[in-house]
XYZ file of C-alpha atoms in Angstrom:
215
model
C 0.089 -0.038 -0.034
C 1.549 3.302 -1.031
C 2.095 6.008 1.506
C 0.461 9.467 1.174
C 0.845 12.694 2.951
C -1.173 13.501 5.963
C -4.616 15.084 5.327
C -3.723 17.816 7.901
C -0.048 18.859 7.632
C 1.419 19.404 11.103
C 3.126 22.790 11.222
C 5.696 23.965 13.608
C 6.132 27.675 14.609
C 8.938 29.428 16.418
C 6.516 31.966 17.998
C 2.963 33.523 17.690
C 4.695 36.222 15.554
C 6.005 33.521 13.195
C 2.474 31.892 13.297
C 0.802 35.213 12.521
C 3.135 35.729 9.535
C 2.366 32.406 8.052
C -1.338 32.824 8.465
C -1.202 36.186 6.783
C 1.009 34.758 4.010
C -1.478 31.935 3.269
C -4.383 34.411 3.218
C -2.539 36.533 0.686
C -1.934 33.383 -1.464
C -5.650 32.515 -1.257
C -6.617 36.165 -2.309
C -4.090 35.928 -5.211
C -5.764 32.625 -6.425
C -9.178 34.338 -6.226
C -7.925 37.219 -8.356
C -6.242 34.806 -10.832
C -9.539 32.905 -11.155
C -11.496 36.038 -11.830
C -8.986 37.178 -14.429
C -8.472 33.799 -16.224
C -11.664 31.758 -15.922
C -14.513 33.052 -17.944
C -17.645 33.710 -15.905
C -16.078 33.118 -12.684
C -17.358 32.912 -9.897
C -21.079 32.726 -10.829
C -21.068 31.095 -14.346
C -18.268 28.384 -14.922
C -18.207 26.471 -18.164
C -18.354 22.719 -17.880
C -15.012 22.563 -19.347
C -13.386 24.970 -16.711
C -15.009 22.792 -13.939
C -13.569 19.570 -15.391
C -9.966 21.046 -15.541
C -10.329 22.482 -11.974
C -11.592 19.210 -10.698
C -8.541 17.386 -12.160
C -6.371 19.571 -10.145
C -8.519 19.233 -6.900
C -8.375 15.469 -7.402
C -4.703 15.440 -7.810
C -4.373 17.170 -4.587
C -6.742 14.929 -2.892
C -4.658 11.946 -4.149
C -1.813 13.246 -1.900
C -3.879 13.238 1.223
C -3.989 10.272 3.625
C -7.801 10.240 3.856
C -7.930 9.476 0.195
C -4.875 7.237 0.054
C -4.564 4.130 -2.087
C -6.335 1.065 -0.583
C -5.681 -2.528 -1.497
C -8.685 -4.730 -1.096
C -8.772 -8.455 -0.813
C -11.627 -10.148 -2.597
C -13.230 -12.684 -0.240
C -16.325 -14.442 -1.254
C -17.291 -11.469 -3.511
C -16.610 -9.036 -0.822
C -14.054 -6.215 -0.869
C -12.151 -6.114 2.384
C -9.004 -3.826 2.979
C -5.897 -5.979 3.460
C -5.290 -4.081 6.678
C -8.395 -5.667 8.111
C -7.392 -9.232 7.112
C -5.502 -11.753 9.023
C -3.322 -14.662 7.810
C -2.301 -14.917 4.156
C -3.540 -12.321 1.898
C -6.085 -13.463 -0.681
C -4.901 -14.059 -4.272
C -7.639 -11.880 -5.686
C -6.945 -8.292 -4.965
C -8.175 -4.892 -6.082
C -6.012 -1.721 -5.820
C -8.091 1.462 -5.570
C -6.784 5.092 -5.617
C -8.263 8.431 -6.743
C -7.026 7.952 -10.373
C -8.530 4.493 -10.598
C -11.887 5.511 -8.920
C -12.287 8.335 -11.665
C -11.140 6.215 -14.569
C -14.543 4.598 -14.917
C -17.200 6.343 -17.145
C -20.654 6.907 -15.848
C -21.970 4.062 -18.056
C -19.379 1.675 -16.444
C -20.284 2.848 -12.849
C -23.969 2.373 -13.645
C -23.449 -1.128 -14.911
C -21.162 -2.015 -12.061
C -23.836 -1.106 -9.543
C -25.940 -4.093 -10.571
C -23.254 -6.421 -11.871
C -20.472 -5.979 -9.194
C -22.216 -4.199 -6.249
C -19.412 -4.917 -3.806
C -16.945 -3.294 -6.092
C -19.289 -0.543 -6.964
C -19.655 0.438 -3.218
C -15.890 0.825 -2.562
C -15.482 2.891 -5.735
C -18.554 4.960 -5.129
C -17.437 5.733 -1.545
C -14.114 7.102 -2.584
C -15.569 9.033 -5.623
C -18.196 10.559 -3.377
C -15.737 11.642 -0.718
C -13.364 13.159 -3.310
C -16.198 14.997 -5.029
C -17.105 16.495 -1.830
C -13.571 17.604 -1.259
C -13.486 19.150 -4.788
C -16.627 20.934 -4.141
C -15.427 22.352 -0.974
C -12.177 23.668 -2.754
C -14.208 25.304 -5.401
C -16.370 26.987 -2.679
C -13.138 28.276 -1.093
C -11.963 29.553 -4.392
C -15.426 31.349 -5.205
C -15.309 32.884 -1.652
C -11.871 34.305 -2.223
C -12.896 35.594 -5.779
C -15.969 37.271 -4.390
C -13.916 39.095 -1.686
C -11.594 40.339 -4.520
C -14.620 41.535 -6.621
C -15.876 43.420 -3.550
C -12.550 45.180 -3.181
C -12.397 45.964 -6.888
C -16.041 47.156 -6.974
C -17.580 47.917 -3.544
C -20.860 48.819 -5.175
C -21.243 45.451 -7.096
C -23.323 43.833 -4.317
C -25.635 46.769 -4.119
C -26.388 46.565 -7.810
C -26.918 42.812 -7.519
C -29.457 43.378 -4.741
C -31.408 45.653 -7.007
C -31.940 43.350 -10.015
C -35.331 43.606 -11.619
C -37.601 40.439 -11.099
C -36.857 39.327 -14.737
C -33.238 39.614 -14.200
C -33.347 37.685 -10.934
C -35.377 34.929 -12.623
C -32.754 34.637 -15.489
C -29.916 34.545 -13.043
C -31.661 31.958 -10.913
C -32.400 29.743 -14.030
C -28.769 30.040 -15.296
C -27.575 28.938 -11.686
C -29.957 25.954 -11.838
C -28.507 24.937 -15.215
C -24.973 25.176 -14.047
C -25.497 23.248 -10.927
C -27.494 20.495 -12.846
C -24.541 20.216 -15.356
C -22.096 19.970 -12.459
C -24.120 17.201 -10.776
C -24.082 15.268 -14.019
C -20.473 15.552 -14.326
C -19.964 14.297 -10.753
C -22.215 11.494 -11.532
C -23.495 10.913 -8.000
C -26.940 12.543 -8.210
C -29.670 10.582 -10.099
C -31.971 13.508 -9.834
C -29.775 15.766 -12.122
C -31.073 15.841 -15.731
C -30.218 18.642 -18.077
C -32.656 17.753 -20.603
C -35.605 17.472 -18.211
C -34.533 20.822 -16.576
C -34.359 22.639 -19.992
C -37.883 21.347 -20.828
C -39.205 22.597 -17.400
C -37.579 25.902 -17.865
C -39.196 26.421 -21.266
C -42.551 25.475 -19.811
C -42.044 27.890 -16.925
C -41.114 30.775 -19.226
C -44.210 30.094 -21.376
C -46.445 30.119 -18.387
C -44.744 33.347 -17.176
C -45.429 34.969 -20.445
C -49.036 33.935 -20.567
C -49.737 35.266 -17.136
C -48.261 38.740 -17.906
């Protein structure tokens, strides 16, 4: 089983002053990342293309693979069950399955769907890792968006006031765009069976038609 870095890196500081310096340094780095995202990712932070999300998630997953909580695990296959070798005693079973972040995300959605019914035990261990890593990626994106929004506010203090005074029509369009973006993101993650872009598009069209009729 390969070794990975700790999920929480233990830091050592000479003094509170040294600690404060490092905290400020990291905060500046996070702010710089938010500014870079604003200047280099089209539509960030509100409207991110699926292509940009895919690339960002590739980077987030690469980092996740370095953390011990997502470390590679070798499973022994015993009577169809996938059991970590660390939990087995005696001789290791001949049939083994090595799972890491790269392997978990190497399967297409179609393969994952078929595996759920054909190899449920294998599906469960892969789904568990994919789900945990997807949550990690979602949290990192949220951190980046938060940093970007702070930079936006610094650059344009009046932006939030203008956003609060959107007309109802503008608010509706913005909300519908957000729904589309979140639905596409959920489809890419592949862990939410309720996400269906085609169904959402049809519902939005019906909603807009109804809205026009009632005007």
